[in-house]
Amino acid sequence: MIELEVPLGDRSYRVLVGAGARHRLKEVLPAGVQRVAVVTQESIPVTVDPGVEHRVFIIGEGEHGKDLGTVEDLCRDWAEWGLTRGDCVVAVGGGVVTDTAGFAAAIYHRGIPVVHVATTLLGQVDAAVGGKTGVNLPEGKNLVGAFWQPAAVICDTDVLATLPPREYRNGQGEMAKYAFLGVDRLADLPLEEAVAACVACKAEVVGADEREGGRRAILNYGHTLGHALETAGDYDLRHGEAVAIGLIYAAELALRLGRVDAARVAEHRRVVASYDLPMNLPSGSDPAELIALFARDKKAINGITFVLDGPNGVELVEVIDQAVLLAALEAIQ
Ligand code: NAD
């Protein structure tokens, strides 16, 4: 078992990573908790025992279940049960469950503690750690939310055995990102150590910039094209697959801006290929449409902003030259 900490002063919390970590849930609950609301989905074959009185609340599957209606249902069910601020929510699931239950916990009684038990690879290396919670609106993804740090996070690598292969690869797309944020030889590490290395990287970044005033934006490496592909898309791409293509694009862009050399681009291709992830634009992609979408990215303030590798490591860079954006897209066609 590997134990890590997200360093946030008196809101610091533990992250337990390893086989069987879910059996240590009771130990990480805040002191004095008498009741636990477990939030999960029907399809998740993971049970937890909080060791105190608890009830299970089931939410819907997929991005459609991640909405304000689900948050209202949860809060009303908790109120009817009599859940108080001295109790705790335990979210057992992937990013959809931890984002939705985390947000409901953030606003119920103006905030009650939440512990995340992440059951997808993407949840373990990314979504469950860092305190971003939220839901979708019909107008767009993740448009309503709150920063609400969990009291603890559990990443039990045993539960990943039942994850469908496509969902596992989805998580590997986010994992590949960390290989360029300073995690060395990630693909060579055993699963438990690889998850822990990603969590440690995210914990360090979140500890330095909890609310994305600056440095936290580097966690969006590969995401500008990734998001554009998801938005443009009737493409059959999971988030992690879109990010994988976005990582290769970011490297090709950095090459054309003189920030990295060809060997560094080759390194990006090697890492992404080692996870068996896609590296090229889906057929039928329209470069002009993708470039138009870059400008609508949440990070874009004045123009088109990318997270790019370079001599100082990965950082936020404004890219104005459309010809360069286009040339790099051609390199991944
Ligand atoms: P998901 O939560 O939809 O889970 C994928 C599927 O796997 C679901 O059908 C789920 O029921 C199933 N599943 C979960 N655990 C399982 C298990 N152990 N065995 C078998 N099946 C299991 O998808 P996800 O990729 O985990 O999360 C995506 C969401 O995360 C998106 O909404 C995204 O916006 C959010 N996200 C949030 C953050 C953040 O910082 N808060 C970061 C990245 C992504």
PDB file of N, CA, C and O in Angstrom, residues 4-14 149-151 203-210:
ATOM      1  N   LEU A   4      -0.130   8.642   0.238  1.00  0.00           N
ATOM      2  CA  LEU A   4       0.330   9.958  -0.216  1.00  0.00           C
ATOM      3  C   LEU A   4      -0.495  11.028   0.474  1.00  0.00           C
ATOM      4  O   LEU A   4      -1.518  10.722   1.096  1.00  0.00           O
ATOM      5  N   GLU A   5      -0.068  12.290   0.285  1.00  0.00           N
ATOM      6  CA  GLU A   5      -0.840  13.380   0.874  1.00  0.00           C
ATOM      7  C   GLU A   5      -1.015  14.499  -0.147  1.00  0.00           C
ATOM      8  O   GLU A   5      -0.083  14.825  -0.879  1.00  0.00           O
ATOM      9  N   VAL A   6      -2.212  15.060  -0.202  1.00  0.00           N
ATOM     10  CA  VAL A   6      -2.399  16.290  -0.980  1.00  0.00           C
ATOM     11  C   VAL A   6      -2.207  17.425   0.025  1.00  0.00           C
ATOM     12  O   VAL A   6      -2.988  17.571   0.973  1.00  0.00           O
ATOM     13  N   PRO A   7      -1.132  18.224  -0.158  1.00  0.00           N
ATOM     14  CA  PRO A   7      -0.760  19.194   0.880  1.00  0.00           C
ATOM     15  C   PRO A   7      -1.537  20.509   0.766  1.00  0.00           C
ATOM     16  O   PRO A   7      -1.226  21.348  -0.074  1.00  0.00           O
ATOM     17  N   LEU A   8      -2.546  20.678   1.606  1.00  0.00           N
ATOM     18  CA  LEU A   8      -3.369  21.891   1.565  1.00  0.00           C
ATOM     19  C   LEU A   8      -3.589  22.429   2.974  1.00  0.00           C
ATOM     20  O   LEU A   8      -4.727  22.741   3.363  1.00  0.00           O
ATOM     21  N   GLY A   9      -2.523  22.508   3.738  1.00  0.00           N
ATOM     22  CA  GLY A   9      -2.631  23.048   5.098  1.00  0.00           C
ATOM     23  C   GLY A   9      -3.598  22.228   5.939  1.00  0.00           C
ATOM     24  O   GLY A   9      -3.529  20.996   5.938  1.00  0.00           O
ATOM     25  N   ASP A  10      -4.551  22.930   6.606  1.00  0.00           N
ATOM     26  CA  ASP A  10      -5.457  22.168   7.480  1.00  0.00           C
ATOM     27  C   ASP A  10      -6.512  21.392   6.689  1.00  0.00           C
ATOM     28  O   ASP A  10      -7.317  20.669   7.263  1.00  0.00           O
ATOM     29  N   ARG A  11      -6.499  21.540   5.371  1.00  0.00           N
ATOM     30  CA  ARG A  11      -7.386  20.711   4.536  1.00  0.00           C
ATOM     31  C   ARG A  11      -6.606  19.615   3.794  1.00  0.00           C
ATOM     32  O   ARG A  11      -7.105  19.032   2.846  1.00  0.00           O
ATOM     33  N   SER A  12      -5.373  19.364   4.218  1.00  0.00           N
ATOM     34  CA  SER A  12      -4.581  18.287   3.602  1.00  0.00           C
ATOM     35  C   SER A  12      -5.305  16.958   3.781  1.00  0.00           C
ATOM     36  O   SER A  12      -6.002  16.770   4.775  1.00  0.00           O
ATOM     37  N   TYR A  13      -5.137  16.064   2.817  1.00  0.00           N
ATOM     38  CA  TYR A  13      -5.781  14.756   2.977  1.00  0.00           C
ATOM     39  C   TYR A  13      -4.927  13.630   2.427  1.00  0.00           C
ATOM     40  O   TYR A  13      -4.017  13.850   1.633  1.00  0.00           O
ATOM     41  N   ARG A  14      -5.281  12.411   2.895  1.00  0.00           N
ATOM     42  CA  ARG A  14      -4.520  11.223   2.516  1.00  0.00           C
ATOM     43  C   ARG A  14      -5.093  10.601   1.246  1.00  0.00           C
ATOM     44  O   ARG A  14      -6.301  10.622   1.027  1.00  0.00           O
ATOM     45  N   GLN A 149     -12.590  19.934  -1.608  1.00  0.00           N
ATOM     46  CA  GLN A 149     -11.601  18.870  -1.426  1.00  0.00           C
ATOM     47  C   GLN A 149     -12.187  17.714  -0.612  1.00  0.00           C
ATOM     48  O   GLN A 149     -12.901  17.942   0.366  1.00  0.00           O
ATOM     49  N   PRO A 150     -11.895  16.486  -1.022  1.00  0.00           N
ATOM     50  CA  PRO A 150     -12.339  15.338  -0.229  1.00  0.00           C
ATOM     51  C   PRO A 150     -11.581  15.258   1.092  1.00  0.00           C
ATOM     52  O   PRO A 150     -10.520  15.874   1.259  1.00  0.00           O
ATOM     53  N   ALA A 151     -12.150  14.481   2.028  1.00  0.00           N
ATOM     54  CA  ALA A 151     -11.467  14.252   3.302  1.00  0.00           C
ATOM     55  C   ALA A 151     -10.392  13.179   3.137  1.00  0.00           C
ATOM     56  O   ALA A 151      -9.451  13.100   3.939  1.00  0.00           O
ATOM     57  N   ALA A 203      -0.996  15.767  -6.874  1.00  0.00           N
ATOM     58  CA  ALA A 203      -1.053  16.325  -5.508  1.00  0.00           C
ATOM     59  C   ALA A 203      -0.098  17.516  -5.373  1.00  0.00           C
ATOM     60  O   ALA A 203      -0.447  18.540  -4.775  1.00  0.00           O
ATOM     61  N   GLU A 204       1.071  17.376  -5.977  1.00  0.00           N
ATOM     62  CA  GLU A 204       2.059  18.464  -5.883  1.00  0.00           C
ATOM     63  C   GLU A 204       1.544  19.711  -6.599  1.00  0.00           C
ATOM     64  O   GLU A 204       1.623  20.835  -6.090  1.00  0.00           O
ATOM     65  N   VAL A 205       0.976  19.503  -7.785  1.00  0.00           N
ATOM     66  CA  VAL A 205       0.473  20.635  -8.584  1.00  0.00           C
ATOM     67  C   VAL A 205      -0.713  21.304  -7.869  1.00  0.00           C
ATOM     68  O   VAL A 205      -0.778  22.531  -7.753  1.00  0.00           O
ATOM     69  N   VAL A 206      -1.640  20.484  -7.358  1.00  0.00           N
ATOM     70  CA  VAL A 206      -2.827  21.032  -6.679  1.00  0.00           C
ATOM     71  C   VAL A 206      -2.405  21.754  -5.395  1.00  0.00           C
ATOM     72  O   VAL A 206      -2.939  22.817  -5.058  1.00  0.00           O
ATOM     73  N   GLY A 207      -1.432  21.185  -4.695  1.00  0.00           N
ATOM     74  CA  GLY A 207      -0.941  21.815  -3.462  1.00  0.00           C
ATOM     75  C   GLY A 207      -0.363  23.202  -3.731  1.00  0.00           C
ATOM     76  O   GLY A 207      -0.469  24.115  -2.910  1.00  0.00           O
ATOM     77  N   ALA A 208       0.227  23.374  -4.938  1.00  0.00           N
ATOM     78  CA  ALA A 208       0.855  24.653  -5.270  1.00  0.00           C
ATOM     79  C   ALA A 208      -0.153  25.651  -5.833  1.00  0.00           C
ATOM     80  O   ALA A 208       0.065  26.864  -5.779  1.00  0.00           O
ATOM     81  N   ASP A 209      -1.249  25.162  -6.408  1.00  0.00           N
ATOM     82  CA  ASP A 209      -2.196  26.057  -7.097  1.00  0.00           C
ATOM     83  C   ASP A 209      -3.583  25.416  -7.091  1.00  0.00           C
ATOM     84  O   ASP A 209      -4.064  24.926  -8.120  1.00  0.00           O
ATOM     85  N   GLU A 210      -4.230  25.443  -5.924  1.00  0.00           N
ATOM     86  CA  GLU A 210      -5.485  24.709  -5.752  1.00  0.00           C
ATOM     87  C   GLU A 210      -6.550  25.148  -6.751  1.00  0.00           C
ATOM     88  O   GLU A 210      -7.281  24.331  -7.301  1.00  0.00           O
TER      89      GLU A 210
END
